[in-house]
Coordinates of C-alpha atoms and ligand atoms in Angstrom, one line a residue:
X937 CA -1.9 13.2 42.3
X938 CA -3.8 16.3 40.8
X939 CA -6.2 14.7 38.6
X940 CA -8.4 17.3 36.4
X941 CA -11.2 16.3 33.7
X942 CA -11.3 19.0 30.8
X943 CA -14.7 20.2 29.6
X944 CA -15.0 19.1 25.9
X945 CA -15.4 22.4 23.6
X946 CA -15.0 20.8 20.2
X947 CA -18.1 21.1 18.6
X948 CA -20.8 19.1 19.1
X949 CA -18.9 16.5 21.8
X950 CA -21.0 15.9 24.8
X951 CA -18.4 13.1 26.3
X952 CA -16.5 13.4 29.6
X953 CA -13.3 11.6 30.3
X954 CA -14.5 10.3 34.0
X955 CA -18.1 9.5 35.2
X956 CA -18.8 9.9 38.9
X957 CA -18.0 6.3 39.8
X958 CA -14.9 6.9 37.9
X959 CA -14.1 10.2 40.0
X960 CA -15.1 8.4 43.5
X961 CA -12.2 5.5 42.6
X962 CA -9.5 7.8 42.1
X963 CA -10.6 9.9 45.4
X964 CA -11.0 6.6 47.6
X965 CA -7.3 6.2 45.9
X966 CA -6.0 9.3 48.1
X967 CA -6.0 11.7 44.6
X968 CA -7.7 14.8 44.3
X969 CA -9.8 15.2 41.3
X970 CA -10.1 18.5 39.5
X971 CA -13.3 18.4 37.2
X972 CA -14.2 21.3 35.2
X973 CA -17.5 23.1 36.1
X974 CA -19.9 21.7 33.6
X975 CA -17.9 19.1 32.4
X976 CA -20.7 16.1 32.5
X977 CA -23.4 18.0 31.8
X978 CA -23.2 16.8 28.0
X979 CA -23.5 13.4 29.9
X980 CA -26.0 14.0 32.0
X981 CA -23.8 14.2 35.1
X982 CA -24.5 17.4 36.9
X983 CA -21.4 19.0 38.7
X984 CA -22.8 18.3 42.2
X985 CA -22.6 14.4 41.1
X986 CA -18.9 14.7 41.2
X987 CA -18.8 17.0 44.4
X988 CA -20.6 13.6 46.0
X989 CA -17.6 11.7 45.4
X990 CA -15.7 14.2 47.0
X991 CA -14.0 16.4 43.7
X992 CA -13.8 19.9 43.2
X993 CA -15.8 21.8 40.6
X994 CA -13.1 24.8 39.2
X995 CA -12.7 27.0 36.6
X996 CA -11.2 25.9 33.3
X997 CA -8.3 27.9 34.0
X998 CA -7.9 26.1 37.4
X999 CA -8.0 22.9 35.7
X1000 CA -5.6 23.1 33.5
X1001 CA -2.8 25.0 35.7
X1002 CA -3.5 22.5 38.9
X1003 CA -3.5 19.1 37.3
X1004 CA -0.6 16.9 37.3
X1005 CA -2.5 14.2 35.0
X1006 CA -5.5 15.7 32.9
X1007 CA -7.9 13.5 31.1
X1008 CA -9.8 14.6 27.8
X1009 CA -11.9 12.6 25.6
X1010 CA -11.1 14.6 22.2
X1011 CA -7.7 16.2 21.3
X1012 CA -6.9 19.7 22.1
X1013 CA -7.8 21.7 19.3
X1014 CA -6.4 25.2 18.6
X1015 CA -7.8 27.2 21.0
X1016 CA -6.3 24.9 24.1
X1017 CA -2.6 24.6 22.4
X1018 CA -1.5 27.5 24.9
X1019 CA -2.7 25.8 27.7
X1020 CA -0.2 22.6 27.1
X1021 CA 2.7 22.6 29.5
X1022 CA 5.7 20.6 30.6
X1023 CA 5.1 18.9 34.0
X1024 CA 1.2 18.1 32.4
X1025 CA 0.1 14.5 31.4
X1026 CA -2.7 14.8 29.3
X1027 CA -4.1 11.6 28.9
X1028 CA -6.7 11.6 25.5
X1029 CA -7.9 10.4 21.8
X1030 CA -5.4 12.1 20.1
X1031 CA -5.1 10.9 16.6
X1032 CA -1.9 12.4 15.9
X1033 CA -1.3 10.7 12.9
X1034 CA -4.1 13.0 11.1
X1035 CA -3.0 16.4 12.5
X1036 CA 0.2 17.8 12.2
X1037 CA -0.2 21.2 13.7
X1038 CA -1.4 19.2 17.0
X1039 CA 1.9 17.2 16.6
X1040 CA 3.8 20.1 16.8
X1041 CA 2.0 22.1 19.4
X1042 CA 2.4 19.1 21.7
X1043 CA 6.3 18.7 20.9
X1044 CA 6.9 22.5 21.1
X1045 CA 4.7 22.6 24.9
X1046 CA 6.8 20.1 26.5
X1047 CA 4.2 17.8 27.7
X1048 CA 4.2 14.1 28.2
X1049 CA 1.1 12.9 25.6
X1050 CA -0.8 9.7 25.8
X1051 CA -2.9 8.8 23.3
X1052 CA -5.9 6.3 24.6
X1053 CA -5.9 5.0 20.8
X1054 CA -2.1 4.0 20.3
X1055 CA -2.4 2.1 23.9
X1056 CA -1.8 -1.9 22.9
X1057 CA -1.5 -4.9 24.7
X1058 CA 1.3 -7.1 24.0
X1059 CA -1.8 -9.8 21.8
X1060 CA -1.9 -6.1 19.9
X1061 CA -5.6 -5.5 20.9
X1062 CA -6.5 -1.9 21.4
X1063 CA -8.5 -2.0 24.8
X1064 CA -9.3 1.9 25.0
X1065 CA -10.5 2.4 21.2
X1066 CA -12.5 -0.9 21.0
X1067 CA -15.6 1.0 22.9
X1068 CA -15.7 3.4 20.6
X1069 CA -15.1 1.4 17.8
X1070 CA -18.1 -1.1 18.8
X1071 CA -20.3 2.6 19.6
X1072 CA -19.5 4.0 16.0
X1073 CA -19.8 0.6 14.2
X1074 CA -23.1 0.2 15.7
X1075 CA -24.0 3.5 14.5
X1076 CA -22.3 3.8 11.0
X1077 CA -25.8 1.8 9.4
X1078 CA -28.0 3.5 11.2
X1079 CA -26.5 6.8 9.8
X1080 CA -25.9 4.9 6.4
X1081 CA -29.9 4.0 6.5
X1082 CA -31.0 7.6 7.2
X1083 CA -28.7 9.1 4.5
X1084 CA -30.1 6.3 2.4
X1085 CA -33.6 8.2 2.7
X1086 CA -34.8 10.2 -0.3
X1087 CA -35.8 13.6 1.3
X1088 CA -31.6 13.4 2.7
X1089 CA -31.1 12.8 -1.0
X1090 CA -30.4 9.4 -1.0
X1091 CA -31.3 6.5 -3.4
X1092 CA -34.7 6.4 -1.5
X1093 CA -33.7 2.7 -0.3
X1094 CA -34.8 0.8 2.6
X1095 CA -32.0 -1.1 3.6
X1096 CA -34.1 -4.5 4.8
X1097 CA -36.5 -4.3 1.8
X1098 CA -40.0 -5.4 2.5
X1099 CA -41.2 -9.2 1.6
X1100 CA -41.2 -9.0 -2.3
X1101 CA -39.0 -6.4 -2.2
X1102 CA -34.7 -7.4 -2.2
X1103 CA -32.9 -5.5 0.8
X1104 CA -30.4 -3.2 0.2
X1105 CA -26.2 -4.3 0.0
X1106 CA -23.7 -3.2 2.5
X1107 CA -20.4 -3.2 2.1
X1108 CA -17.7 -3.8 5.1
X1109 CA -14.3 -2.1 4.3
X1110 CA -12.1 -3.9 7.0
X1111 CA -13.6 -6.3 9.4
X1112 CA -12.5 -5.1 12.6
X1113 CA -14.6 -4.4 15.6
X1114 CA -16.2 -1.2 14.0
X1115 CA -16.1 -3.4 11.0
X1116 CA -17.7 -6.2 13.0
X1117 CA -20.3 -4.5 15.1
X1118 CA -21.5 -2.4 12.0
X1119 CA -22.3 -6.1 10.1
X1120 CA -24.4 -6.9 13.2
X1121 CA -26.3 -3.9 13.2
X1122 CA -26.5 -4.1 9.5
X1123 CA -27.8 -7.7 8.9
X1124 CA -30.2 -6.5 12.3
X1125 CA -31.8 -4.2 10.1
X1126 CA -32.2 -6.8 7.4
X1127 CA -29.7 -5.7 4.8
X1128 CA -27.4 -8.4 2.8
X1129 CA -23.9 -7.4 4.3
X1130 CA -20.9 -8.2 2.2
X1131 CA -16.9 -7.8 4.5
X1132 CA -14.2 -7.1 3.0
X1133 CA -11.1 -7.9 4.8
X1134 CA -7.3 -8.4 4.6
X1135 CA -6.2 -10.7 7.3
X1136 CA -7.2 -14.5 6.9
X1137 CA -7.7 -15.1 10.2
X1138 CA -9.9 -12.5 11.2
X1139 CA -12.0 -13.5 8.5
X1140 CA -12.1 -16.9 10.1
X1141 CA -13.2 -15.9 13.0
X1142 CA -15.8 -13.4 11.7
X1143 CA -17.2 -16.4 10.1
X1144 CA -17.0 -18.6 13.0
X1145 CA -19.0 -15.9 14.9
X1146 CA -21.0 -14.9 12.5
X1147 CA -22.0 -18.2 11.3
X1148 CA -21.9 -17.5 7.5
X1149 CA -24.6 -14.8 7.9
X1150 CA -22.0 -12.3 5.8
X1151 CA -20.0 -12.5 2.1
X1152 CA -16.2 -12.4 3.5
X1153 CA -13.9 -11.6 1.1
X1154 CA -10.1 -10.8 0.7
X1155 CA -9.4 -7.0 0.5
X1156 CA -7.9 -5.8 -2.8
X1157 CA -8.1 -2.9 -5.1
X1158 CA -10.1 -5.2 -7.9
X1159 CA -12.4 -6.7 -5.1
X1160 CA -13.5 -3.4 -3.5
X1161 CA -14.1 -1.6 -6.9
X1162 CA -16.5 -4.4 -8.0
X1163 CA -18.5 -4.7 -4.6
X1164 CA -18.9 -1.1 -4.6
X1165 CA -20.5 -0.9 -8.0
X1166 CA -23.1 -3.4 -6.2
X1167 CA -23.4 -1.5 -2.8
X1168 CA -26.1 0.7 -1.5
X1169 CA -24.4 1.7 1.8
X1170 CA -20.2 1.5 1.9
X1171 CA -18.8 1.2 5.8
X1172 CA -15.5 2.2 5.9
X1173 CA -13.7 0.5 8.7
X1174 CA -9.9 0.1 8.2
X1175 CA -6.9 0.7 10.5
X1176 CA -3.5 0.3 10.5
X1177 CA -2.7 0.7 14.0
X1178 CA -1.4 4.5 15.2
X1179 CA -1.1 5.4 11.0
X1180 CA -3.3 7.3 8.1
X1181 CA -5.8 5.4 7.1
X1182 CA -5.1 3.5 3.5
X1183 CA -7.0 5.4 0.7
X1184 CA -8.9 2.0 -0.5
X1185 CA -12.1 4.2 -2.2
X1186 CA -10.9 6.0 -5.0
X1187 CA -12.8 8.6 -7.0
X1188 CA -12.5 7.0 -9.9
X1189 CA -14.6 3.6 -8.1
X1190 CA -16.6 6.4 -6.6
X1191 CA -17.9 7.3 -10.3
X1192 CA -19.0 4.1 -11.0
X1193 CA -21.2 4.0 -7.8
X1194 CA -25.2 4.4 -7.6
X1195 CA -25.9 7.8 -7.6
X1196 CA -27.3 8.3 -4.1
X1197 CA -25.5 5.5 -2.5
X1198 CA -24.0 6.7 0.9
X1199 CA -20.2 6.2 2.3
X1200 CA -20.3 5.7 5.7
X1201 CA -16.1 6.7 6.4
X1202 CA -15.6 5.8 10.1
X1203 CA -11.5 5.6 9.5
X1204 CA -12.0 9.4 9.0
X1205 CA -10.6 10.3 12.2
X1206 CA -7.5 8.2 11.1
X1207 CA -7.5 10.3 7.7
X1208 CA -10.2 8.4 5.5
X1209 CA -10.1 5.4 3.5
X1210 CA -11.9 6.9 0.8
X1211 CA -9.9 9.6 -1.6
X1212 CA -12.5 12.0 -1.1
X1213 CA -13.0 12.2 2.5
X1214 CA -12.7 14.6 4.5
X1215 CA -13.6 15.4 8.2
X1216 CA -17.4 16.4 9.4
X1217 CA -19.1 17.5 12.3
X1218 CA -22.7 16.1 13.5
X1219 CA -24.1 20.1 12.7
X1220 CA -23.4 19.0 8.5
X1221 CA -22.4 15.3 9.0
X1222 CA -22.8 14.6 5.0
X1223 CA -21.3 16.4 1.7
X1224 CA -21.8 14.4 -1.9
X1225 CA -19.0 13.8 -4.4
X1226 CA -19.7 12.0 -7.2
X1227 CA -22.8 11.3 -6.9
X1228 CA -22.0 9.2 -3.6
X1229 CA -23.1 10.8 -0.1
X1230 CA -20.3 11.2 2.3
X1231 CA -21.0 11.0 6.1
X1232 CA -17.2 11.6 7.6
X1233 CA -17.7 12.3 11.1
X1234 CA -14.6 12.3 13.2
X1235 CA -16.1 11.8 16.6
X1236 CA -19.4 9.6 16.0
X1237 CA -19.8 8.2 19.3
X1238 CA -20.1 11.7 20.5
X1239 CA -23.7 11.2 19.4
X1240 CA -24.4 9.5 22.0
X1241 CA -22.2 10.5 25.2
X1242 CA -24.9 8.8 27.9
X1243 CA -23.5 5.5 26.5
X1244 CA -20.3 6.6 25.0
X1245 CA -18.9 8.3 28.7
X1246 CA -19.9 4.7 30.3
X1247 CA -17.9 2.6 28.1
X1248 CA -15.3 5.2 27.7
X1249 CA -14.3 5.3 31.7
X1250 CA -14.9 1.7 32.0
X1251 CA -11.8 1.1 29.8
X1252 CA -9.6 3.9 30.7
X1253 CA -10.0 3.8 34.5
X1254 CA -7.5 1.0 35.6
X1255 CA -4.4 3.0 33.6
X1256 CA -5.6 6.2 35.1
X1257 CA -5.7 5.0 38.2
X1258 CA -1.9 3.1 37.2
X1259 CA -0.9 6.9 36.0
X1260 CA -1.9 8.5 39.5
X1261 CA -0.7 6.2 41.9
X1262 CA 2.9 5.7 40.4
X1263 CA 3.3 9.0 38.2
X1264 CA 3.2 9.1 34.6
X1265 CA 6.8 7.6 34.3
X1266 CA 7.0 4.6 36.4
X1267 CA 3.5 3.8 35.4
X1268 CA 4.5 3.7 31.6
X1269 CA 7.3 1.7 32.5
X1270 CA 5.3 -0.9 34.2
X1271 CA 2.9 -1.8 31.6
X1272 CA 4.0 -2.0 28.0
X1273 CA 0.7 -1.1 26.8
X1274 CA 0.5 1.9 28.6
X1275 CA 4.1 2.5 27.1
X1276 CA 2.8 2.5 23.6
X1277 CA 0.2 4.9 24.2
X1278 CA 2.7 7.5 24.6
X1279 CA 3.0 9.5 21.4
X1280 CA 5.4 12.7 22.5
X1281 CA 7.4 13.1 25.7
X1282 CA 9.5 16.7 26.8
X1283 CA 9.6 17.3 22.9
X1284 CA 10.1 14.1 21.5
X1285 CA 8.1 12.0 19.3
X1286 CA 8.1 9.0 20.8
X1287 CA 5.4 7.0 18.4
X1288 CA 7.0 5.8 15.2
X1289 CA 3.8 6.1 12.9
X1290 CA 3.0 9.9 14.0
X1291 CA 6.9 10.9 13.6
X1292 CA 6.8 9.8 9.7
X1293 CA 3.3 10.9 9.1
X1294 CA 4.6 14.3 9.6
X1295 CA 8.5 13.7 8.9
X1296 CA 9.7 14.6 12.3
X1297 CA 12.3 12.7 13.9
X1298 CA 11.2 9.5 15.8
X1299 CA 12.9 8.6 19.4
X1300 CA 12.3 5.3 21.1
X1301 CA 10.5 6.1 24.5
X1302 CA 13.3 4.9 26.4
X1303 CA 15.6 6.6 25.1
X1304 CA 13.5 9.9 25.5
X1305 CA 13.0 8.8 29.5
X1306 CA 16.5 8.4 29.6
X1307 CA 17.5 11.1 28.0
X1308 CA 15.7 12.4 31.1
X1309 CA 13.8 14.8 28.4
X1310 CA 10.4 13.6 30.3
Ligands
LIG1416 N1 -15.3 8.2 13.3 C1 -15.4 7.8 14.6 O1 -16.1 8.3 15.4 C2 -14.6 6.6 15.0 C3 -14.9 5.9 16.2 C4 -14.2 4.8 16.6 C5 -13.2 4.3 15.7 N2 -12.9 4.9 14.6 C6 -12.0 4.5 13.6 O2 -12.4 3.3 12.9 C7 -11.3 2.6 12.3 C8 -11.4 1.1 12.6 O3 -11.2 0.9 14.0 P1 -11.3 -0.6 14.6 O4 -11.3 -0.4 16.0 O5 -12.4 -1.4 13.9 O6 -9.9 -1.2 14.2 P2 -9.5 -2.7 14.1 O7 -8.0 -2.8 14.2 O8 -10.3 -3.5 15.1 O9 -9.9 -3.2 12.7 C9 -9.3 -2.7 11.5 C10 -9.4 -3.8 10.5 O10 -9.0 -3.3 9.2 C11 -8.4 -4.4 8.6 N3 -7.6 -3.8 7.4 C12 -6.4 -3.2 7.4 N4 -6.1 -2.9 6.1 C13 -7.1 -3.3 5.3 C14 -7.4 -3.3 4.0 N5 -6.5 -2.8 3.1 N6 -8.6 -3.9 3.5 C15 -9.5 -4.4 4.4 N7 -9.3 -4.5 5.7 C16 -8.1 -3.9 6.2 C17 -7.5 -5.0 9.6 O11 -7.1 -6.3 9.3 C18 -8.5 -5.0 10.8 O12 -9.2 -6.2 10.9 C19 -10.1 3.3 12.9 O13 -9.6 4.3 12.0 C20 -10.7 4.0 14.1 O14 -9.8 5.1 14.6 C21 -13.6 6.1 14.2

């Protein structure tokens, strides 16, 4: 199969959807990789590092037009919506859910869409997102901390205090694995780290592994409004799987926040779970409303694509390589997880969650392969 690898050109995103190791699998597999001139260098993979494993460096014209299977990291954004086509896989975060006119460019192209963040096992774990979600939730305090600072007009707060001195409060919204990974880094830094979460037994396990180092406590309306009034830095890290994000943070609980506090909104690529969230870039990652600083950055681990890239084709690589060897069809319906990654097919939504976020009509996959729309 044709494999290309897009160049990112969404602003500030220095991630590529193979690495070299990942290109010289899938050409030891017999498949001829298509990789974008310039593609790594964001990375710090040079174009000759992929012409070592034996892919070709073209044009972006080239590969889009020549691949059969093209992997992104981001979704397309308006300036690439010509460029989707029936016959193309394109294999991505897509985050569909949060952007309707991407919805309906990919239904209108044709092309068979897999979304890397709706792909779930059958124990419902998300195996190509949990990278990213570990990479941002490790970063969301040490954002929160800077933003915390007084000349980024913060409260002026250190967030581990000094002896003497108490540290500063973090709240967890949603104790996932960016939830999880963002208490670590947290109680690292020294702060008192407070979860808030919804499912029982997640919060069992976060205190078996945790080993009552954090404040778990059951998600509500009532309980997030009081432990914001207390908190310095706010993490918001809910998901409902393939849907908008709840809005948990209202303005109103906003108000009665610590002027200069900072909201840390990772679920922003899902839509927010704050009221007054909207989407950011790294070039003006922050925007204040009511008094509480918003940092809403969609693609956070896109601060740090040398790591990002790494754990990114370490997860993706065994259902690329699934989607090259058997074709985009077969390999879908071999592995249910795979399956559930695909969000539209030859014009079909085929991902219940995206089809009602944007009231468009929903058809089961199989139905759509059957239909022989793919
Ligand atoms: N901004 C970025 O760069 C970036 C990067 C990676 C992930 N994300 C996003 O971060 C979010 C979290 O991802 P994740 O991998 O941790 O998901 P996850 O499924 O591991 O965790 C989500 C948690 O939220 C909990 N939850 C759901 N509703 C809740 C509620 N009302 N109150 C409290 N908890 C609730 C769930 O029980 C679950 O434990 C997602 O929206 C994901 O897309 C953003």
């Amino acid at each position: 199969m044709h494999v290309g690898v897009a160049k990112e050109i969404k602003q500030q995103e220095y991630r590529v959807a193979l690495t070299p190791a990942g290109a010289r699998e899938l050409v030891q597999r017999g498949h001829e990789v298509l990789v974008e001139q310039g593609a790594g260098i964001g990375s710090a993979f040079a174009d000759e590092a992929y012409e070592r494993t034996g892919a070709t460096v073209v044009s972006v014209d080239d590969v889009w037009s020549r691949s059969e299977l093209l992997l992104k990291v981001k979704e397309p954004i308006a300036a690439e919506y010509s460029l989707l086509r029936e016959g193309l896989t394109l294999f991505t975060y897509l985050h569909s859910a949060a952007d309707e006119p991407l919805t309906r460019a990919l239904v209108e192209s044709g092309i068979t869409a897999i979304a890397y963040e709706t792909v779930e096992t059958d124990r419902r774990t998300l195996p190509l997102l949990a990278p990213m979600s570990e990479i941002a939730g490790r970063l969301a305090p040490q954002a929160g901390a800077y933003h915390l600072e007084k000349p980024q007009g913060g409260r002026g707060l250190l967030l581990g205090g000094v002896a003497g001195v108490a540290p500063g409060r973090v709240v967890v919204v949603g104790g996932g694995i960016v939830g999880y990974n963002a208490a670590v880094i947290a109680l690292g830094l020294g702060a008192q780290v407070t979860i808030l979460e919804r499912s029982v037994d997640r919060m069992r396990h976060l205190e078996e592994i945790l080993s009552g180092r954090v404040s778990l406590l059951m998600s509500s309306s009532l309980q997030i409004e009081e432990s914001l009034k207390e908190a310095d830095l706010v993490i918001g890290a809910v998901l409902i799987p393939g849907a908008l994000a709840p809005k948990l943070v209202t303005r109103d609980m906003l108000r009665e926040m610590k002027k200069g506090s900072v909201l840390v909104d990772v679920a922003i690529d899902q839509g927010g779970c704050a009221e007054t969230s909207r989407p950011t870039t790294h070039d003006e990652p922050v925007y204040t409303v009511e008094g509480v600083i918003h940092y809403c950055v969609a693609n956070m681990p896109g601060a740090v694509p040398i790591t990002s890239t790494r754990a990114l084709t370490n997860v993706t690589l065994p259902y690329v390589e699934a989607i090259a060897d058997y074709g985009s069809i077969e390999a879908v319906q071999r592995d249910p997880a795979l399956a559930r990654g695909v969000n539209v097919v030859g014009g079909r939504v085929t991902y219940e969650a995206v089809a009602e976020a944007h009231g468009l009509d929903y058809t089961p996959l199989d139905d759509a392969l059957v239909a022989g729309v793919a």
